[in-house]
PDB file of C-alpha atoms in Angstrom:
ATOM      1  CA  ALA A   1     -48.957  60.474 115.019  1.00  0.00           C
ATOM      2  CA  GLN A   2     -49.647  57.092 116.491  1.00  0.00           C
ATOM      3  CA  SER A   3     -48.521  53.917 114.845  1.00  0.00           C
ATOM      4  CA  VAL A   4     -47.800  50.287 115.678  1.00  0.00           C
ATOM      5  CA  THR A   5     -45.349  47.879 114.160  1.00  0.00           C
ATOM      6  CA  GLN A   6     -45.870  44.082 114.394  1.00  0.00           C
ATOM      7  CA  LEU A   7     -42.451  42.603 113.934  1.00  0.00           C
ATOM      8  CA  ASP A   8     -43.539  39.212 112.577  1.00  0.00           C
ATOM      9  CA  SER A   9     -46.130  38.663 109.863  1.00  0.00           C
ATOM     10  CA  HIS A  10     -46.269  34.934 110.679  1.00  0.00           C
ATOM     11  CA  VAL A  11     -45.388  32.960 113.761  1.00  0.00           C
ATOM     12  CA  SER A  12     -45.553  29.162 114.042  1.00  0.00           C
ATOM     13  CA  VAL A  13     -45.463  27.226 117.306  1.00  0.00           C
ATOM     14  CA  SER A  14     -46.151  23.763 118.474  1.00  0.00           C
ATOM     15  CA  GLU A  15     -49.164  23.019 120.747  1.00  0.00           C
ATOM     16  CA  GLY A  16     -48.126  23.388 124.354  1.00  0.00           C
ATOM     17  CA  THR A  17     -45.208  25.669 123.741  1.00  0.00           C
ATOM     18  CA  PRO A  18     -45.072  29.423 124.564  1.00  0.00           C
ATOM     19  CA  VAL A  19     -46.356  32.088 122.238  1.00  0.00           C
ATOM     20  CA  LEU A  20     -44.697  35.496 121.754  1.00  0.00           C
ATOM     21  CA  LEU A  21     -46.159  38.047 119.319  1.00  0.00           C
ATOM     22  CA  ARG A  22     -44.140  41.205 119.149  1.00  0.00           C
ATOM     23  CA  CYS A  23     -45.458  44.794 118.830  1.00  0.00           C
ATOM     24  CA  ASN A  24     -43.741  48.181 119.035  1.00  0.00           C
ATOM     25  CA  TYR A  25     -45.654  51.422 119.121  1.00  0.00           C
ATOM     26  CA  SER A  26     -45.098  55.044 118.468  1.00  0.00           C
ATOM     27  CA  SER A  27     -47.184  57.589 120.304  1.00  0.00           C
ATOM     28  CA  SER A  28     -47.139  61.191 121.235  1.00  0.00           C
ATOM     29  CA  TYR A  29     -49.418  60.636 124.177  1.00  0.00           C
ATOM     30  CA  SER A  30     -49.564  58.211 126.961  1.00  0.00           C
ATOM     31  CA  PRO A  31     -50.973  55.538 124.724  1.00  0.00           C
ATOM     32  CA  SER A  32     -53.922  53.145 124.982  1.00  0.00           C
ATOM     33  CA  LEU A  33     -52.914  49.851 123.474  1.00  0.00           C
ATOM     34  CA  PHE A  34     -54.893  46.751 122.548  1.00  0.00           C
ATOM     35  CA  TRP A  35     -54.578  43.327 121.110  1.00  0.00           C
ATOM     36  CA  TYR A  36     -57.366  42.000 118.881  1.00  0.00           C
ATOM     37  CA  VAL A  37     -57.784  38.506 117.525  1.00  0.00           C
ATOM     38  CA  GLN A  38     -59.502  37.550 114.313  1.00  0.00           C
ATOM     39  CA  HIS A  39     -60.357  33.878 113.697  1.00  0.00           C
ATOM     40  CA  PRO A  40     -61.037  32.842 110.152  1.00  0.00           C
ATOM     41  CA  ASN A  41     -64.359  34.161 108.825  1.00  0.00           C
ATOM     42  CA  LYS A  42     -65.102  35.683 112.180  1.00  0.00           C
ATOM     43  CA  GLY A  43     -65.182  39.273 113.460  1.00  0.00           C
ATOM     44  CA  LEU A  44     -62.456  40.916 115.506  1.00  0.00           C
ATOM     45  CA  GLN A  45     -62.509  40.264 119.214  1.00  0.00           C
ATOM     46  CA  LEU A  46     -60.758  42.243 121.910  1.00  0.00           C
ATOM     47  CA  LEU A  47     -58.110  40.161 123.746  1.00  0.00           C
ATOM     48  CA  LEU A  48     -56.898  42.705 126.197  1.00  0.00           C
ATOM     49  CA  LYS A  49     -56.165  46.414 126.621  1.00  0.00           C
ATOM     50  CA  TYR A  50     -53.725  48.702 128.401  1.00  0.00           C
ATOM     51  CA  THR A  51     -54.919  52.126 129.554  1.00  0.00           C
ATOM     52  CA  SER A  52     -52.123  53.325 131.964  1.00  0.00           C
ATOM     53  CA  ALA A  53     -53.087  51.187 134.912  1.00  0.00           C
ATOM     54  CA  ALA A  54     -51.015  48.042 135.579  1.00  0.00           C
ATOM     55  CA  THR A  55     -48.276  47.446 133.017  1.00  0.00           C
ATOM     56  CA  LEU A  56     -48.942  43.735 132.918  1.00  0.00           C
ATOM     57  CA  VAL A  57     -52.379  43.228 131.398  1.00  0.00           C
ATOM     58  CA  LYS A  58     -54.191  39.897 131.483  1.00  0.00           C
ATOM     59  CA  GLY A  59     -56.663  39.036 128.805  1.00  0.00           C
ATOM     60  CA  ILE A  60     -58.983  36.287 127.696  1.00  0.00           C
ATOM     61  CA  ASN A  61     -57.867  32.735 126.883  1.00  0.00           C
ATOM     62  CA  GLY A  62     -54.711  32.895 128.973  1.00  0.00           C
ATOM     63  CA  PHE A  63     -53.066  35.712 127.000  1.00  0.00           C
ATOM     64  CA  GLU A  64     -51.277  38.621 128.632  1.00  0.00           C
ATOM     65  CA  ALA A  65     -49.206  41.552 127.471  1.00  0.00           C
ATOM     66  CA  GLU A  66     -46.664  43.809 129.166  1.00  0.00           C
ATOM     67  CA  PHE A  67     -46.366  47.523 128.467  1.00  0.00           C
ATOM     68  CA  LYS A  68     -42.720  48.591 128.516  1.00  0.00           C
ATOM     69  CA  LYS A  69     -42.409  52.324 127.991  1.00  0.00           C
ATOM     70  CA  SER A  70     -38.573  52.263 127.823  1.00  0.00           C
ATOM     71  CA  GLU A  71     -38.763  49.787 124.960  1.00  0.00           C
ATOM     72  CA  THR A  72     -42.003  51.173 123.426  1.00  0.00           C
ATOM     73  CA  SER A  73     -43.217  47.634 123.281  1.00  0.00           C
ATOM     74  CA  PHE A  74     -46.432  45.745 124.007  1.00  0.00           C
ATOM     75  CA  HIS A  75     -45.687  42.119 123.308  1.00  0.00           C
ATOM     76  CA  LEU A  76     -48.368  39.510 123.605  1.00  0.00           C
ATOM     77  CA  THR A  77     -47.580  36.211 125.339  1.00  0.00           C
ATOM     78  CA  LYS A  78     -49.226  32.917 126.351  1.00  0.00           C
ATOM     79  CA  PRO A  79     -47.351  30.183 128.326  1.00  0.00           C
ATOM     80  CA  SER A  80     -48.867  27.272 126.390  1.00  0.00           C
ATOM     81  CA  ALA A  81     -50.399  27.425 122.920  1.00  0.00           C
ATOM     82  CA  HIS A  82     -53.599  25.613 122.065  1.00  0.00           C
ATOM     83  CA  MET A  83     -54.812  24.585 118.618  1.00  0.00           C
ATOM     84  CA  SER A  84     -57.713  26.997 118.998  1.00  0.00           C
ATOM     85  CA  ASP A  85     -55.286  29.946 119.256  1.00  0.00           C
ATOM     86  CA  ALA A  86     -54.513  29.693 115.493  1.00  0.00           C
ATOM     87  CA  ALA A  87     -55.736  33.063 114.175  1.00  0.00           C
ATOM     88  CA  GLU A  88     -54.550  36.473 113.197  1.00  0.00           C
ATOM     89  CA  TYR A  89     -53.613  38.901 115.911  1.00  0.00           C
ATOM     90  CA  PHE A  90     -53.540  42.697 115.659  1.00  0.00           C
ATOM     91  CA  CYS A  91     -51.712  45.107 117.901  1.00  0.00           C
ATOM     92  CA  VAL A  92     -53.663  48.377 118.059  1.00  0.00           C
ATOM     93  CA  VAL A  93     -53.151  51.908 119.391  1.00  0.00           C
ATOM     94  CA  SER A  94     -55.892  54.417 119.993  1.00  0.00           C
ATOM     95  CA  GLU A  95     -55.448  57.578 118.041  1.00  0.00           C
ATOM     96  CA  TYR A  96     -56.543  59.803 120.889  1.00  0.00           C
ATOM     97  CA  GLY A  97     -54.417  58.346 123.685  1.00  0.00           C
ATOM     98  CA  GLY A  98     -56.616  57.936 126.719  1.00  0.00           C
ATOM     99  CA  SER A  99     -59.775  57.043 124.842  1.00  0.00           C
ATOM    100  CA  GLN A 100     -60.475  54.296 122.394  1.00  0.00           C
ATOM    101  CA  GLY A 101     -61.453  56.665 119.667  1.00  0.00           C
ATOM    102  CA  ASN A 102     -60.319  55.716 116.281  1.00  0.00           C
ATOM    103  CA  LEU A 103     -58.133  52.620 116.277  1.00  0.00           C
ATOM    104  CA  ILE A 104     -54.789  52.329 114.345  1.00  0.00           C
ATOM    105  CA  PHE A 105     -54.042  48.689 113.552  1.00  0.00           C
ATOM    106  CA  GLY A 106     -50.801  46.971 112.959  1.00  0.00           C
ATOM    107  CA  LYS A 107     -50.413  44.776 109.907  1.00  0.00           C
ATOM    108  CA  GLY A 108     -51.237  41.650 111.868  1.00  0.00           C
ATOM    109  CA  THR A 109     -49.409  38.511 112.858  1.00  0.00           C
ATOM    110  CA  LYS A 110     -50.764  35.206 111.694  1.00  0.00           C
ATOM    111  CA  LEU A 111     -50.277  32.494 114.430  1.00  0.00           C
ATOM    112  CA  SER A 112     -50.137  28.869 113.334  1.00  0.00           C
ATOM    113  CA  VAL A 113     -50.221  26.088 115.954  1.00  0.00           C
ATOM    114  CA  LYS A 114     -48.887  22.658 114.964  1.00  0.00           C
ATOM    115  CA  PRO A 115     -50.084  19.570 116.743  1.00  0.00           C
TER     116      PRO A 115
ATOM    117  CA  GLY B   1     -77.875  40.113 123.118  1.00  0.00           C
ATOM    118  CA  ALA B   2     -77.453  40.703 119.363  1.00  0.00           C
ATOM    119  CA  GLY B   3     -74.027  41.882 118.228  1.00  0.00           C
ATOM    120  CA  VAL B   4     -73.149  44.229 115.429  1.00  0.00           C
ATOM    121  CA  SER B   5     -74.580  42.967 112.125  1.00  0.00           C
ATOM    122  CA  GLN B   6     -73.627  43.830 108.581  1.00  0.00           C
ATOM    123  CA  SER B   7     -75.189  43.206 105.232  1.00  0.00           C
ATOM    124  CA  PRO B   8     -74.596  41.919 102.733  1.00  0.00           C
ATOM    125  CA  SER B   9     -71.964  39.475 103.905  1.00  0.00           C
ATOM    126  CA  ASN B  10     -70.593  39.292 100.367  1.00  0.00           C
ATOM    127  CA  LYS B  11     -71.021  41.612  97.451  1.00  0.00           C
ATOM    128  CA  VAL B  12     -69.664  41.186  93.937  1.00  0.00           C
ATOM    129  CA  THR B  13     -70.059  44.223  91.699  1.00  0.00           C
ATOM    130  CA  GLU B  14     -68.812  45.466  88.338  1.00  0.00           C
ATOM    131  CA  LYS B  15     -66.344  48.290  88.114  1.00  0.00           C
ATOM    132  CA  GLY B  16     -68.150  51.554  87.833  1.00  0.00           C
ATOM    133  CA  LYS B  17     -71.278  50.518  89.767  1.00  0.00           C
ATOM    134  CA  ASP B  18     -72.375  52.037  93.057  1.00  0.00           C
ATOM    135  CA  VAL B  19     -72.676  49.873  96.161  1.00  0.00           C
ATOM    136  CA  GLU B  20     -74.267  50.365  99.597  1.00  0.00           C
ATOM    137  CA  LEU B  21     -73.044  48.500 102.684  1.00  0.00           C
ATOM    138  CA  ARG B  22     -75.155  48.407 105.805  1.00  0.00           C
ATOM    139  CA  CYS B  23     -74.283  48.289 109.525  1.00  0.00           C
ATOM    140  CA  ASP B  24     -76.647  47.639 112.416  1.00  0.00           C
ATOM    141  CA  PRO B  25     -74.850  48.526 115.622  1.00  0.00           C
ATOM    142  CA  ILE B  26     -75.604  47.119 119.056  1.00  0.00           C
ATOM    143  CA  SER B  27     -78.763  48.755 120.413  1.00  0.00           C
ATOM    144  CA  GLY B  28     -77.943  51.776 122.549  1.00  0.00           C
ATOM    145  CA  HIS B  29     -74.422  52.236 121.221  1.00  0.00           C
ATOM    146  CA  THR B  30     -73.843  55.886 120.335  1.00  0.00           C
ATOM    147  CA  ALA B  31     -70.545  55.587 118.547  1.00  0.00           C
ATOM    148  CA  LEU B  32     -70.110  53.770 115.212  1.00  0.00           C
ATOM    149  CA  TYR B  33     -66.957  53.211 113.191  1.00  0.00           C
ATOM    150  CA  TRP B  34     -66.168  51.959 109.717  1.00  0.00           C
ATOM    151  CA  TYR B  35     -62.905  50.259 108.853  1.00  0.00           C
ATOM    152  CA  ARG B  36     -61.511  48.628 105.723  1.00  0.00           C
ATOM    153  CA  GLN B  37     -59.371  45.502 105.659  1.00  0.00           C
ATOM    154  CA  SER B  38     -57.460  44.806 102.495  1.00  0.00           C
ATOM    155  CA  LEU B  39     -54.401  42.686 101.620  1.00  0.00           C
ATOM    156  CA  GLY B  40     -52.220  45.610 100.689  1.00  0.00           C
ATOM    157  CA  GLN B  41     -53.221  48.123 103.346  1.00  0.00           C
ATOM    158  CA  GLY B  42     -54.149  46.023 106.359  1.00  0.00           C
ATOM    159  CA  LEU B  43     -56.907  47.436 108.548  1.00  0.00           C
ATOM    160  CA  GLU B  44     -57.641  51.173 108.084  1.00  0.00           C
ATOM    161  CA  PHE B  45     -59.963  53.526 109.822  1.00  0.00           C
ATOM    162  CA  LEU B  46     -62.515  55.161 107.511  1.00  0.00           C
ATOM    163  CA  ILE B  47     -65.088  57.220 109.411  1.00  0.00           C
ATOM    164  CA  TYR B  48     -66.542  57.628 112.870  1.00  0.00           C
ATOM    165  CA  PHE B  49     -70.050  58.659 113.955  1.00  0.00           C
ATOM    166  CA  GLN B  50     -71.101  60.017 117.325  1.00  0.00           C
ATOM    167  CA  GLY B  51     -74.938  59.854 117.102  1.00  0.00           C
ATOM    168  CA  ASN B  52     -75.768  60.910 113.566  1.00  0.00           C
ATOM    169  CA  SER B  53     -72.819  63.256 113.188  1.00  0.00           C
ATOM    170  CA  ALA B  54     -69.451  62.344 111.666  1.00  0.00           C
ATOM    171  CA  PRO B  55     -66.788  64.392 113.500  1.00  0.00           C
ATOM    172  CA  ASP B  56     -64.026  62.473 111.830  1.00  0.00           C
ATOM    173  CA  LYS B  57     -64.130  61.646 108.114  1.00  0.00           C
ATOM    174  CA  SER B  58     -60.366  61.687 107.755  1.00  0.00           C
ATOM    175  CA  GLY B  59     -60.006  58.122 106.690  1.00  0.00           C
ATOM    176  CA  LEU B  60     -62.300  58.174 103.649  1.00  0.00           C
ATOM    177  CA  PRO B  61     -59.936  57.454 100.769  1.00  0.00           C
ATOM    178  CA  SER B  62     -61.688  59.533  98.140  1.00  0.00           C
ATOM    179  CA  ASP B  63     -64.842  61.582  97.459  1.00  0.00           C
ATOM    180  CA  ARG B  64     -66.421  58.415  95.971  1.00  0.00           C
ATOM    181  CA  PHE B  65     -66.865  57.215  99.591  1.00  0.00           C
ATOM    182  CA  SER B  66     -69.604  58.547 101.798  1.00  0.00           C
ATOM    183  CA  ALA B  67     -71.460  57.408 104.839  1.00  0.00           C
ATOM    184  CA  GLU B  68     -74.475  58.381 106.814  1.00  0.00           C
ATOM    185  CA  ARG B  69     -76.180  57.345 109.987  1.00  0.00           C
ATOM    186  CA  THR B  70     -79.813  57.846 110.708  1.00  0.00           C
ATOM    187  CA  GLY B  71     -81.763  57.738 113.975  1.00  0.00           C
ATOM    188  CA  GLY B  72     -78.531  57.175 115.870  1.00  0.00           C
ATOM    189  CA  SER B  73     -78.634  53.588 114.734  1.00  0.00           C
ATOM    190  CA  VAL B  74     -78.167  52.100 111.302  1.00  0.00           C
ATOM    191  CA  SER B  75     -75.309  53.343 109.139  1.00  0.00           C
ATOM    192  CA  THR B  76     -74.771  53.003 105.361  1.00  0.00           C
ATOM    193  CA  LEU B  77     -71.450  53.222 103.664  1.00  0.00           C
ATOM    194  CA  THR B  78     -71.822  54.107  99.936  1.00  0.00           C
ATOM    195  CA  ILE B  79     -69.093  53.678  97.344  1.00  0.00           C
ATOM    196  CA  GLN B  80     -69.776  55.337  94.026  1.00  0.00           C
ATOM    197  CA  ARG B  81     -68.233  54.308  90.725  1.00  0.00           C
ATOM    198  CA  THR B  82     -66.414  51.384  92.319  1.00  0.00           C
ATOM    199  CA  GLN B  83     -62.859  50.593  91.319  1.00  0.00           C
ATOM    200  CA  GLN B  84     -60.953  47.310  91.642  1.00  0.00           C
ATOM    201  CA  GLU B  85     -58.825  48.778  94.454  1.00  0.00           C
ATOM    202  CA  ASP B  86     -62.019  49.155  96.480  1.00  0.00           C
ATOM    203  CA  SER B  87     -62.120  45.363  96.844  1.00  0.00           C
ATOM    204  CA  ALA B  88     -61.732  44.673 100.541  1.00  0.00           C
ATOM    205  CA  VAL B  89     -63.607  43.574 103.698  1.00  0.00           C
ATOM    206  CA  TYR B  90     -65.525  46.521 105.185  1.00  0.00           C
ATOM    207  CA  LEU B  91     -65.862  46.267 108.929  1.00  0.00           C
ATOM    208  CA  CYS B  92     -68.235  48.119 111.174  1.00  0.00           C
ATOM    209  CA  ALA B  93     -67.839  48.525 114.909  1.00  0.00           C
ATOM    210  CA  SER B  94     -69.898  50.182 117.621  1.00  0.00           C
ATOM    211  CA  SER B  95     -69.308  51.261 121.176  1.00  0.00           C
ATOM    212  CA  LEU B  96     -71.494  52.465 124.012  1.00  0.00           C
ATOM    213  CA  LYS B  97     -69.511  55.784 123.997  1.00  0.00           C
ATOM    214  CA  PRO B  98     -66.457  56.863 122.089  1.00  0.00           C
ATOM    215  CA  ASP B  99     -64.042  55.835 124.843  1.00  0.00           C
ATOM    216  CA  HIS B 100     -65.577  52.424 125.427  1.00  0.00           C
ATOM    217  CA  GLU B 101     -64.694  49.021 123.933  1.00  0.00           C
ATOM    218  CA  GLN B 102     -65.514  48.657 120.257  1.00  0.00           C
ATOM    219  CA  TYR B 103     -67.483  45.615 119.171  1.00  0.00           C
ATOM    220  CA  PHE B 104     -66.927  44.520 115.583  1.00  0.00           C
ATOM    221  CA  GLY B 105     -69.352  43.025 113.064  1.00  0.00           C
ATOM    222  CA  PRO B 106     -68.420  40.167 110.786  1.00  0.00           C
ATOM    223  CA  GLY B 107     -67.748  42.418 107.791  1.00  0.00           C
ATOM    224  CA  THR B 108     -68.885  42.748 104.213  1.00  0.00           C
ATOM    225  CA  ARG B 109     -66.525  41.292 101.602  1.00  0.00           C
ATOM    226  CA  LEU B 110     -66.664  43.514  98.538  1.00  0.00           C
ATOM    227  CA  THR B 111     -65.257  42.260  95.262  1.00  0.00           C
ATOM    228  CA  VAL B 112     -65.077  44.610  92.263  1.00  0.00           C
ATOM    229  CA  THR B 113     -64.647  42.842  88.959  1.00  0.00           C
TER     230      THR B 113
END
């Protein structure tokens, strides 16, 4: 069975400093992995996805994530946080490996950005 | 173009009542998904439609939950005899095909008193 574990429920950074949101996955297949962002009172938005092409995936708003099979990790990073990055972030694995199919969500990491 | 829309945006109901939640997917999207987001359980998959058929109902938490989709478009999630533990945000998503990106609606916040 597929699963994801987000290692931090809350991360706080100062504006202009790097962001690291950690995610580990468990998958029987070659997984498809995603990061979604949810701003307050808004819908979920896809940030980026990994589907067995390049291991370093670039997404929107300057975010990127690196797939590391040896560590079963898919951490999300951004070099410099902006106030508008404050939101909840979800690491997600597709239940059916290569296709999006049904998504299995991590518990979420709430990112706070201090001025 | 228009995104996924859901109605109502908020619903407060008394325990034991039935509720219907509606999802209008993006036009032309064949796949439709329902998820539930609650404090205790996070985001959970409920049911998936391909066209009007539901090949995967594995996430429905009990037989009080049902869903249908008509005309390959609008979907309704029905919860019968609501319980307080049903309080959550119910999210709908649609995709062009099952292996394409899912686009999420804003959700319906259900509160059972």
